[in-house]
Amino acid sequence: MADVTPFPARPPAIASAAGKIPVIEVCSPRDGIQWSHGSSEVIGYRPFGIFRTTLAMLVIVQHVGHVGPKADWGSWATGSIAVLMFFTLSGFVMTEAAVKFYRGRPVAFAMNRFLRIAPLYVISLVLSIGAILLALRMAPTYLPNDLVPYTGAELFSRGNLACNAIAFMPGPCDNAAFFVPYVWALRVEVLFYIVVAAAVFIGQWSVRAAVAVASLVATAMFACAIIGFGPSAFSFVPYFVFGIALYFVATKPARTSLVASVAAFLLCIWTTVATVMPGFLSHKTISFETSVFHVALFSLLTLVMVLLMNARVPRFSKTIDRKIGDLSYPIYLQQYAILVLASVFLPQSYWTIAFVFPAALLIAWITDWVAERPLRLVRDAVRGQKLESSTGRNSAVKRRTNRSGSVTEHMSG
């Protein structure tokens, strides 16, 4: 999902020879929420990596019932709650990226998001198609089933293959027969990226206008979701807003940001119980105990995120956390191909369930090593900064001479 890698922590103010660097405020100084242009930043590592991969594993927990002993694994919806937390995490990280790396650079932001989302999706699509074709070769009557609820004709029609090629984009092909059924979350993410890119674009002239437009769009989307108008993706707005609010709590803690984060959290809880989970589990009756579990799990994951967002860890732990976190996105997308193959070649048992988790880690590591490593170099070039360098306190800071001849320090990017 989101590329949650090192991002700037709250920086100290650095004065130049000409005085303090000017700051354009989003809110009043009392609110403590500021979006600065040309300010000096020192990057710190946010240890979200293992947390992200844990969320991806919770998604597998929800789906392993397809290859294990018959049980009602899906009602607990651990994966659905994990995806909601992914949206919250994305709201946090993309806000930080927009503020710290992409100010005045909407094209660079959009390009980097495309490079993060599309290539790995295409690889996962190819793996899923290959897995289903192999399953059909081994068992010609394999389709349809609970795991792949489509016929071969539905899956492999030209129109459906074309839809799957662009399935990560919001809008077209909502009702396609997806080879990667979890791609719906990417569609929601990309919709959020479009809003952020628009805000970055408007922010080149007026930060206040950018915030106002983004807030208006988010409010309109969620209002449409409440009245049942527009795509279902609109119902996930509160989770991204919650992540944005937490970002300001982490960087500029003040009464306004704290109140906003609490309000957004409560709205997320209401949305989870009233609209999102009934939509996810429309074929089931959600008991009171199950709803309590959903709220408790989302609250627990929120607490973990809050504890991590300003946590400081040793240098060697940062490297481990980042490398494990790099596996979260391929795990999320590629688990489906593994489940398909396991359903064909292995018996339904707890041993098969035990096999799926390390297999998902292994395939994710191979994909990351083959495809993601080279792409990180490209994304670093687009961003203007190598994220790994941010683990050091001063390594991400460059000295530049401004037009007046005085020396200031700026983040590259």
Short mmCIF file of C-alpha atoms in Angstrom, two decimals:
data_model
loop_
_atom_site.label_atom_id
_atom_site.label_comp_id
_atom_site.label_asym_id
_atom_site.label_seq_id
_atom_site.Cartn_x
_atom_site.Cartn_y
_atom_site.Cartn_z
CA MET A 1 0.00 0.00 0.00
CA ALA A 2 1.43 3.40 0.91
CA ASP A 3 5.28 3.75 0.67
CA VAL A 4 5.79 4.30 4.39
CA THR A 5 9.49 4.85 4.53
CA PRO A 6 11.54 7.43 6.44
CA PHE A 7 9.94 10.85 6.50
CA PRO A 8 10.86 14.03 8.24
CA ALA A 9 10.22 14.31 11.93
CA ARG A 10 9.41 17.62 13.55
CA PRO A 11 12.38 19.82 12.67
CA PRO A 12 14.02 22.49 14.75
CA ALA A 13 13.91 26.03 13.45
CA ILE A 14 17.13 27.07 11.73
CA ALA A 15 17.98 30.72 11.23
CA SER A 16 19.91 32.01 8.23
CA ALA A 17 22.25 34.96 8.11
CA ALA A 18 19.33 37.07 6.91
CA GLY A 19 17.15 35.99 9.82
CA LYS A 20 14.61 33.27 10.35
CA ILE A 21 13.25 31.59 7.25
CA PRO A 22 9.71 32.80 6.54
CA VAL A 23 6.81 30.49 7.27
CA ILE A 24 3.40 30.47 5.60
CA GLU A 25 0.83 29.36 8.16
CA VAL A 26 -2.11 27.12 7.43
CA CYS A 27 -3.81 28.03 10.71
CA SER A 28 -3.19 30.59 13.39
CA PRO A 29 0.08 30.49 15.34
CA ARG A 30 -1.87 29.42 18.41
CA ASP A 31 -3.02 26.29 16.58
CA GLY A 32 0.59 25.26 16.03
CA ILE A 33 -0.19 23.82 12.58
CA GLN A 34 2.12 25.32 9.98
CA TRP A 35 3.06 24.41 6.44
CA SER A 36 6.35 26.04 5.67
CA HIS A 37 7.96 26.88 2.34
CA GLY A 38 11.70 26.92 2.15
CA SER A 39 12.10 25.98 5.78
CA SER A 40 15.00 23.92 7.06
CA GLU A 41 14.13 20.35 7.94
CA VAL A 42 15.97 17.49 9.59
CA ILE A 43 14.60 14.09 8.67
CA GLY A 44 13.90 11.43 11.27
CA TYR A 45 12.85 7.82 10.74
CA ARG A 46 9.33 6.76 11.66
CA PRO A 47 9.41 3.01 12.47
CA PHE A 48 6.23 1.99 10.66
CA GLY A 49 7.84 -0.86 8.68
CA ILE A 50 7.10 -3.92 10.83
CA PHE A 51 3.70 -2.41 11.61
CA ARG A 52 2.86 -2.26 7.89
CA THR A 53 3.87 -5.87 7.31
CA THR A 54 1.85 -6.94 10.35
CA LEU A 55 -1.18 -5.28 8.76
CA ALA A 56 -0.53 -7.20 5.54
CA MET A 57 -0.34 -10.44 7.52
CA LEU A 58 -3.69 -9.64 9.14
CA VAL A 59 -5.14 -9.49 5.63
CA ILE A 60 -3.87 -13.03 5.00
CA VAL A 61 -5.42 -14.16 8.30
CA GLN A 62 -8.82 -13.17 6.93
CA HIS A 63 -8.34 -15.13 3.71
CA VAL A 64 -6.57 -18.34 4.76
CA GLY A 65 -9.91 -19.97 5.47
CA HIS A 66 -10.05 -20.73 1.74
CA VAL A 67 -7.20 -23.23 2.15
CA GLY A 68 -7.75 -24.39 5.72
CA PRO A 69 -10.33 -26.41 7.60
CA LYS A 70 -13.85 -25.14 7.18
CA ALA A 71 -14.41 -22.31 9.67
CA ASP A 72 -15.93 -18.84 9.69
CA TRP A 73 -12.62 -17.00 9.36
CA GLY A 74 -14.02 -14.03 7.47
CA SER A 75 -16.52 -12.65 10.00
CA TRP A 76 -13.76 -11.32 12.24
CA ALA A 77 -12.52 -9.32 9.24
CA THR A 78 -9.00 -8.79 10.55
CA GLY A 79 -7.86 -7.97 7.02
CA SER A 80 -10.63 -5.42 6.45
CA ILE A 81 -9.73 -3.60 9.66
CA ALA A 82 -6.04 -3.76 8.68
CA VAL A 83 -6.83 -2.12 5.33
CA LEU A 84 -8.68 0.68 7.13
CA MET A 85 -5.54 1.24 9.19
CA PHE A 86 -3.52 1.22 5.96
CA PHE A 87 -5.70 4.13 4.81
CA THR A 88 -5.01 5.98 8.06
CA LEU A 89 -1.29 5.35 7.70
CA SER A 90 -1.44 6.55 4.10
CA GLY A 91 -3.13 9.79 5.17
CA PHE A 92 -0.29 10.39 7.62
CA VAL A 93 2.57 9.52 5.29
CA MET A 94 1.26 11.19 2.14
CA THR A 95 0.64 14.41 4.05
CA GLU A 96 4.20 14.33 5.32
CA ALA A 97 5.50 13.57 1.84
CA ALA A 98 3.50 16.41 0.29
CA VAL A 99 4.67 18.89 2.90
CA LYS A 100 8.32 17.88 3.10
CA PHE A 101 9.24 16.48 -0.32
CA TYR A 102 6.78 17.69 -2.93
CA ARG A 103 5.96 21.30 -2.11
CA GLY A 104 5.23 22.92 -5.47
CA ARG A 105 5.94 19.65 -7.29
CA PRO A 106 2.59 17.95 -8.04
CA VAL A 107 3.92 16.19 -11.15
CA ALA A 108 6.78 14.63 -9.17
CA PHE A 109 4.32 13.52 -6.49
CA ALA A 110 2.00 11.90 -9.05
CA MET A 111 4.90 10.25 -10.89
CA ASN A 112 6.34 8.76 -7.71
CA ARG A 113 2.96 7.41 -6.64
CA PHE A 114 2.50 5.81 -10.06
CA LEU A 115 5.95 4.22 -9.86
CA ARG A 116 5.09 2.86 -6.43
CA ILE A 117 1.65 1.49 -7.29
CA ALA A 118 1.63 0.37 -10.94
CA PRO A 119 4.75 -1.79 -11.54
CA LEU A 120 4.21 -4.07 -8.57
CA TYR A 121 0.52 -4.34 -9.37
CA VAL A 122 1.37 -5.49 -12.91
CA ILE A 123 3.76 -8.11 -11.52
CA SER A 124 1.08 -9.32 -9.09
CA LEU A 125 -1.47 -9.41 -11.92
CA VAL A 126 0.83 -11.62 -14.01
CA LEU A 127 1.41 -13.92 -11.02
CA SER A 128 -2.32 -14.26 -10.37
CA ILE A 129 -3.09 -14.95 -14.04
CA GLY A 130 -0.32 -17.56 -14.12
CA ALA A 131 -1.58 -19.19 -10.92
CA ILE A 132 -5.14 -19.46 -12.23
CA LEU A 133 -3.98 -20.83 -15.60
CA LEU A 134 -1.88 -23.45 -13.81
CA ALA A 135 -4.82 -24.32 -11.58
CA LEU A 136 -7.01 -24.82 -14.65
CA ARG A 137 -4.37 -27.02 -16.25
CA MET A 138 -4.17 -29.19 -13.14
CA ALA A 139 -7.94 -29.21 -12.53
CA PRO A 140 -10.05 -28.17 -15.55
CA THR A 141 -13.17 -27.91 -13.34
CA TYR A 142 -11.40 -25.64 -10.84
CA LEU A 143 -13.55 -22.58 -11.71
CA PRO A 144 -15.69 -21.15 -10.30
CA ASN A 145 -15.17 -21.64 -6.56
CA ASP A 146 -15.29 -19.66 -3.31
CA LEU A 147 -11.77 -18.32 -3.85
CA VAL A 148 -12.10 -17.51 -7.57
CA PRO A 149 -15.85 -16.98 -8.11
CA TYR A 150 -15.69 -16.49 -11.89
CA THR A 151 -15.72 -18.71 -14.93
CA GLY A 152 -12.76 -18.92 -17.26
CA ALA A 153 -14.75 -17.11 -19.96
CA GLU A 154 -15.44 -14.20 -17.60
CA LEU A 155 -11.82 -13.94 -16.50
CA PHE A 156 -10.06 -14.27 -19.83
CA SER A 157 -12.28 -12.20 -22.10
CA ARG A 158 -10.45 -9.37 -23.85
CA GLY A 159 -12.51 -6.72 -22.14
CA ASN A 160 -11.87 -8.15 -18.71
CA LEU A 161 -8.12 -8.46 -19.32
CA ALA A 162 -8.06 -4.81 -20.43
CA CYS A 163 -9.96 -3.77 -17.30
CA ASN A 164 -7.56 -5.67 -15.08
CA ALA A 165 -4.60 -3.92 -16.69
CA ILE A 166 -5.84 -0.56 -15.35
CA ALA A 167 -7.76 -1.85 -12.33
CA PHE A 168 -5.64 0.17 -9.89
CA MET A 169 -7.15 3.38 -11.31
CA PRO A 170 -10.43 4.60 -9.80
CA GLY A 171 -13.48 4.89 -12.01
CA PRO A 172 -13.48 2.32 -14.82
CA CYS A 173 -14.19 -1.38 -14.53
CA ASP A 174 -15.80 -1.41 -11.08
CA ASN A 175 -17.58 -4.66 -11.86
CA ALA A 176 -14.74 -6.52 -13.58
CA ALA A 177 -13.72 -10.06 -12.69
CA PHE A 178 -10.51 -9.17 -10.89
CA PHE A 179 -7.44 -11.42 -10.97
CA VAL A 180 -6.20 -9.51 -7.89
CA PRO A 181 -9.42 -8.96 -5.91
CA TYR A 182 -7.67 -6.84 -3.29
CA VAL A 183 -6.98 -4.17 -5.92
CA TRP A 184 -10.04 -2.28 -4.67
CA ALA A 185 -7.87 -0.80 -1.92
CA LEU A 186 -5.42 0.54 -4.52
CA ARG A 187 -8.30 2.28 -6.26
CA VAL A 188 -9.19 4.02 -3.01
CA GLU A 189 -5.54 4.96 -2.43
CA VAL A 190 -5.16 6.42 -5.93
CA LEU A 191 -8.29 8.51 -5.45
CA PHE A 192 -6.71 9.96 -2.31
CA TYR A 193 -3.45 10.58 -4.19
CA ILE A 194 -5.35 12.56 -6.83
CA VAL A 195 -6.78 14.82 -4.11
CA VAL A 196 -3.32 15.28 -2.56
CA ALA A 197 -1.74 16.05 -5.94
CA ALA A 198 -4.44 18.67 -6.57
CA ALA A 199 -3.74 20.21 -3.17
CA VAL A 200 0.00 20.30 -3.90
CA PHE A 201 -0.74 21.96 -7.23
CA ILE A 202 -2.95 24.65 -5.68
CA GLY A 203 -0.47 25.06 -2.82
CA GLN A 204 2.06 26.53 -5.24
CA TRP A 205 0.06 29.76 -5.05
CA SER A 206 -1.89 29.52 -1.80
CA VAL A 207 -1.53 26.99 0.97
CA ARG A 208 -4.75 28.20 2.57
CA ALA A 209 -6.61 27.63 -0.69
CA ALA A 210 -5.08 24.15 -1.03
CA VAL A 211 -6.24 23.16 2.45
CA ALA A 212 -9.67 24.68 1.86
CA VAL A 213 -10.18 22.88 -1.45
CA ALA A 214 -8.97 19.53 -0.08
CA SER A 215 -11.25 19.90 2.96
CA LEU A 216 -14.22 20.81 0.78
CA VAL A 217 -13.62 17.85 -1.54
CA ALA A 218 -13.24 15.43 1.38
CA THR A 219 -16.43 16.72 3.02
CA ALA A 220 -18.37 16.45 -0.23
CA MET A 221 -17.11 12.90 -0.82
CA PHE A 222 -18.14 11.70 2.62
CA ALA A 223 -21.49 13.46 2.43
CA CYS A 224 -22.14 11.62 -0.83
CA ALA A 225 -21.19 8.35 0.84
CA ILE A 226 -23.65 8.94 3.69
CA ILE A 227 -26.57 9.55 1.32
CA GLY A 228 -25.56 6.65 -0.90
CA PHE A 229 -24.43 8.68 -3.89
CA GLY A 230 -21.16 8.10 -5.71
CA PRO A 231 -18.60 5.29 -5.49
CA SER A 232 -18.10 3.30 -2.30
CA ALA A 233 -14.56 4.66 -2.09
CA PHE A 234 -15.99 7.91 -0.71
CA SER A 235 -16.90 6.14 2.54
CA PHE A 236 -13.20 5.76 3.41
CA VAL A 237 -12.52 9.50 3.63
CA PRO A 238 -12.55 9.60 7.48
CA TYR A 239 -9.60 7.21 7.69
CA PHE A 240 -7.37 9.37 5.50
CA VAL A 241 -8.49 12.48 7.39
CA PHE A 242 -7.64 10.73 10.65
CA GLY A 243 -4.13 10.02 9.36
CA ILE A 244 -3.72 13.66 8.31
CA ALA A 245 -4.80 14.82 11.76
CA LEU A 246 -2.33 12.45 13.41
CA TYR A 247 0.45 13.86 11.25
CA PHE A 248 -0.17 17.33 12.67
CA VAL A 249 -0.35 15.89 16.19
CA ALA A 250 3.05 14.28 15.61
CA THR A 251 4.70 17.38 14.12
CA LYS A 252 2.86 20.38 15.57
CA PRO A 253 0.94 19.19 18.63
CA ALA A 254 -1.67 21.74 19.66
CA ARG A 255 -5.25 21.88 20.83
CA THR A 256 -6.68 22.12 17.32
CA SER A 257 -4.79 19.11 15.97
CA LEU A 258 -5.58 17.03 19.06
CA VAL A 259 -9.30 17.82 18.90
CA ALA A 260 -9.34 17.13 15.16
CA SER A 261 -7.64 13.76 15.61
CA VAL A 262 -10.05 12.67 18.37
CA ALA A 263 -13.04 13.77 16.28
CA ALA A 264 -11.68 11.94 13.22
CA PHE A 265 -11.05 8.80 15.28
CA LEU A 266 -14.62 8.78 16.59
CA LEU A 267 -15.91 9.32 13.05
CA CYS A 268 -13.80 6.35 11.90
CA ILE A 269 -15.31 4.18 14.63
CA TRP A 270 -18.84 5.19 13.64
CA THR A 271 -18.07 4.65 9.95
CA THR A 272 -16.56 1.24 10.65
CA VAL A 273 -19.60 0.01 12.56
CA ALA A 274 -22.36 1.75 10.60
CA THR A 275 -21.26 1.58 6.97
CA VAL A 276 -17.90 0.00 6.15
CA MET A 277 -18.13 -3.37 7.89
CA PRO A 278 -21.78 -3.95 6.90
CA GLY A 279 -20.61 -3.31 3.33
CA PHE A 280 -17.68 -5.69 3.62
CA LEU A 281 -19.80 -8.41 5.27
CA SER A 282 -23.05 -7.82 3.42
CA HIS A 283 -23.59 -11.57 3.11
CA LYS A 284 -23.33 -12.08 6.89
CA THR A 285 -25.13 -10.97 10.01
CA ILE A 286 -22.74 -8.97 12.16
CA SER A 287 -23.23 -9.76 15.84
CA PHE A 288 -22.67 -7.30 18.66
CA GLU A 289 -19.60 -9.25 19.76
CA THR A 290 -18.14 -9.06 16.25
CA SER A 291 -18.69 -5.29 16.11
CA VAL A 292 -16.96 -4.91 19.47
CA PHE A 293 -14.02 -6.91 18.12
CA HIS A 294 -13.82 -4.66 15.03
CA VAL A 295 -13.79 -1.51 17.16
CA ALA A 296 -11.27 -3.00 19.59
CA LEU A 297 -8.89 -4.09 16.81
CA PHE A 298 -9.03 -0.73 15.05
CA SER A 299 -8.46 1.05 18.37
CA LEU A 300 -5.51 -1.20 19.22
CA LEU A 301 -3.90 -0.65 15.83
CA THR A 302 -4.46 3.10 16.22
CA LEU A 303 -2.71 3.01 19.59
CA VAL A 304 0.27 1.18 18.07
CA MET A 305 0.50 3.75 15.27
CA VAL A 306 0.36 6.65 17.73
CA LEU A 307 3.14 5.10 19.81
CA LEU A 308 5.30 4.55 16.72
CA MET A 309 4.81 7.87 14.94
CA ASN A 310 7.39 9.72 17.04
CA ALA A 311 9.29 6.71 18.41
CA ARG A 312 13.09 6.72 18.18
CA VAL A 313 14.91 3.48 17.46
CA PRO A 314 18.61 2.53 17.13
CA ARG A 315 20.21 2.75 13.69
CA PHE A 316 20.41 -1.02 13.15
CA SER A 317 16.71 -1.33 14.07
CA LYS A 318 15.82 1.25 11.44
CA THR A 319 17.41 -0.87 8.71
CA ILE A 320 15.60 -4.03 9.86
CA ASP A 321 12.30 -2.19 10.20
CA ARG A 322 12.60 -0.64 6.75
CA LYS A 323 13.49 -3.92 5.03
CA ILE A 324 10.61 -5.77 6.67
CA GLY A 325 8.26 -2.91 5.84
CA ASP A 326 9.27 -3.07 2.17
CA LEU A 327 7.54 -6.48 2.00
CA SER A 328 4.10 -5.25 3.04
CA TYR A 329 2.86 -4.09 -0.37
CA PRO A 330 3.92 -7.21 -2.32
CA ILE A 331 2.53 -9.42 0.46
CA TYR A 332 -0.82 -7.68 0.19
CA LEU A 333 -1.07 -8.08 -3.59
CA GLN A 334 0.56 -11.45 -4.12
CA GLN A 335 -1.11 -13.49 -1.39
CA TYR A 336 -3.96 -14.26 -3.80
CA ALA A 337 -1.72 -16.15 -6.23
CA ILE A 338 -0.30 -18.15 -3.32
CA LEU A 339 -3.80 -18.98 -2.05
CA VAL A 340 -4.85 -20.15 -5.52
CA LEU A 341 -1.86 -22.46 -5.86
CA ALA A 342 -2.26 -23.75 -2.31
CA SER A 343 -5.93 -24.54 -2.96
CA VAL A 344 -4.92 -26.70 -5.95
CA PHE A 345 -1.77 -28.46 -4.78
CA LEU A 346 -2.28 -28.79 -1.02
CA PRO A 347 -5.05 -30.27 1.14
CA GLN A 348 -7.25 -28.02 3.23
CA SER A 349 -5.47 -28.19 6.56
CA TYR A 350 -3.74 -26.13 9.21
CA TRP A 351 -0.43 -27.20 7.64
CA THR A 352 -1.48 -25.45 4.46
CA ILE A 353 -2.36 -22.35 6.44
CA ALA A 354 1.06 -22.50 8.07
CA PHE A 355 2.64 -22.76 4.60
CA VAL A 356 0.90 -19.66 3.21
CA PHE A 357 2.54 -17.14 5.55
CA PRO A 358 6.23 -17.96 4.90
CA ALA A 359 5.45 -18.46 1.21
CA ALA A 360 3.96 -14.94 1.08
CA LEU A 361 7.08 -13.54 2.75
CA LEU A 362 9.39 -15.39 0.37
CA ILE A 363 7.58 -14.32 -2.81
CA ALA A 364 7.39 -10.75 -1.52
CA TRP A 365 11.13 -10.72 -0.82
CA ILE A 366 11.94 -12.03 -4.31
CA THR A 367 9.65 -9.46 -5.92
CA ASP A 368 11.11 -6.68 -3.83
CA TRP A 369 14.66 -7.69 -4.71
CA VAL A 370 14.01 -8.10 -8.44
CA ALA A 371 11.64 -5.22 -9.15
CA GLU A 372 11.38 -2.80 -6.26
CA ARG A 373 15.09 -2.22 -5.64
CA PRO A 374 15.76 -0.81 -9.13
CA LEU A 375 12.55 1.23 -8.99
CA ARG A 376 13.60 2.82 -5.70
CA LEU A 377 16.52 4.41 -7.53
CA VAL A 378 14.09 5.95 -10.01
CA ARG A 379 11.75 7.13 -7.26
CA ASP A 380 14.69 8.62 -5.39
CA ALA A 381 15.61 10.60 -8.51
CA VAL A 382 12.03 11.83 -8.93
CA ARG A 383 11.79 12.72 -5.25
CA GLY A 384 15.19 14.40 -5.26
CA GLN A 385 16.35 12.54 -2.16
CA LYS A 386 17.27 9.03 -1.15
CA LEU A 387 15.03 8.00 1.73
CA GLU A 388 17.58 5.65 3.25
CA SER A 389 19.80 8.64 3.90
CA SER A 390 17.21 9.98 6.28
CA THR A 391 18.20 7.54 9.00
CA GLY A 392 21.06 9.85 9.81
CA ARG A 393 20.22 13.11 11.51
CA ASN A 394 22.21 15.40 9.26
CA SER A 395 22.74 13.35 6.13
CA ALA A 396 19.62 14.66 4.42
CA VAL A 397 20.54 18.31 4.83
CA LYS A 398 22.27 20.22 2.05
CA ARG A 399 23.81 23.63 2.16
CA ARG A 400 22.72 26.00 -0.56
CA THR A 401 23.43 29.61 -1.22
CA ASN A 402 20.28 31.69 -1.59
CA ARG A 403 19.85 34.56 -4.02
CA SER A 404 20.91 37.18 -1.51
CA GLY A 405 24.20 35.39 -0.99
CA SER A 406 23.47 34.23 2.53
CA VAL A 407 23.78 30.53 3.30
CA THR A 408 20.76 28.49 4.36
CA GLU A 409 20.15 24.81 4.77
CA HIS A 410 17.46 22.97 2.86
CA MET A 411 16.23 19.46 2.42
CA SER A 412 16.93 18.13 -1.00
CA GLY A 413 13.73 17.34 -2.89
#
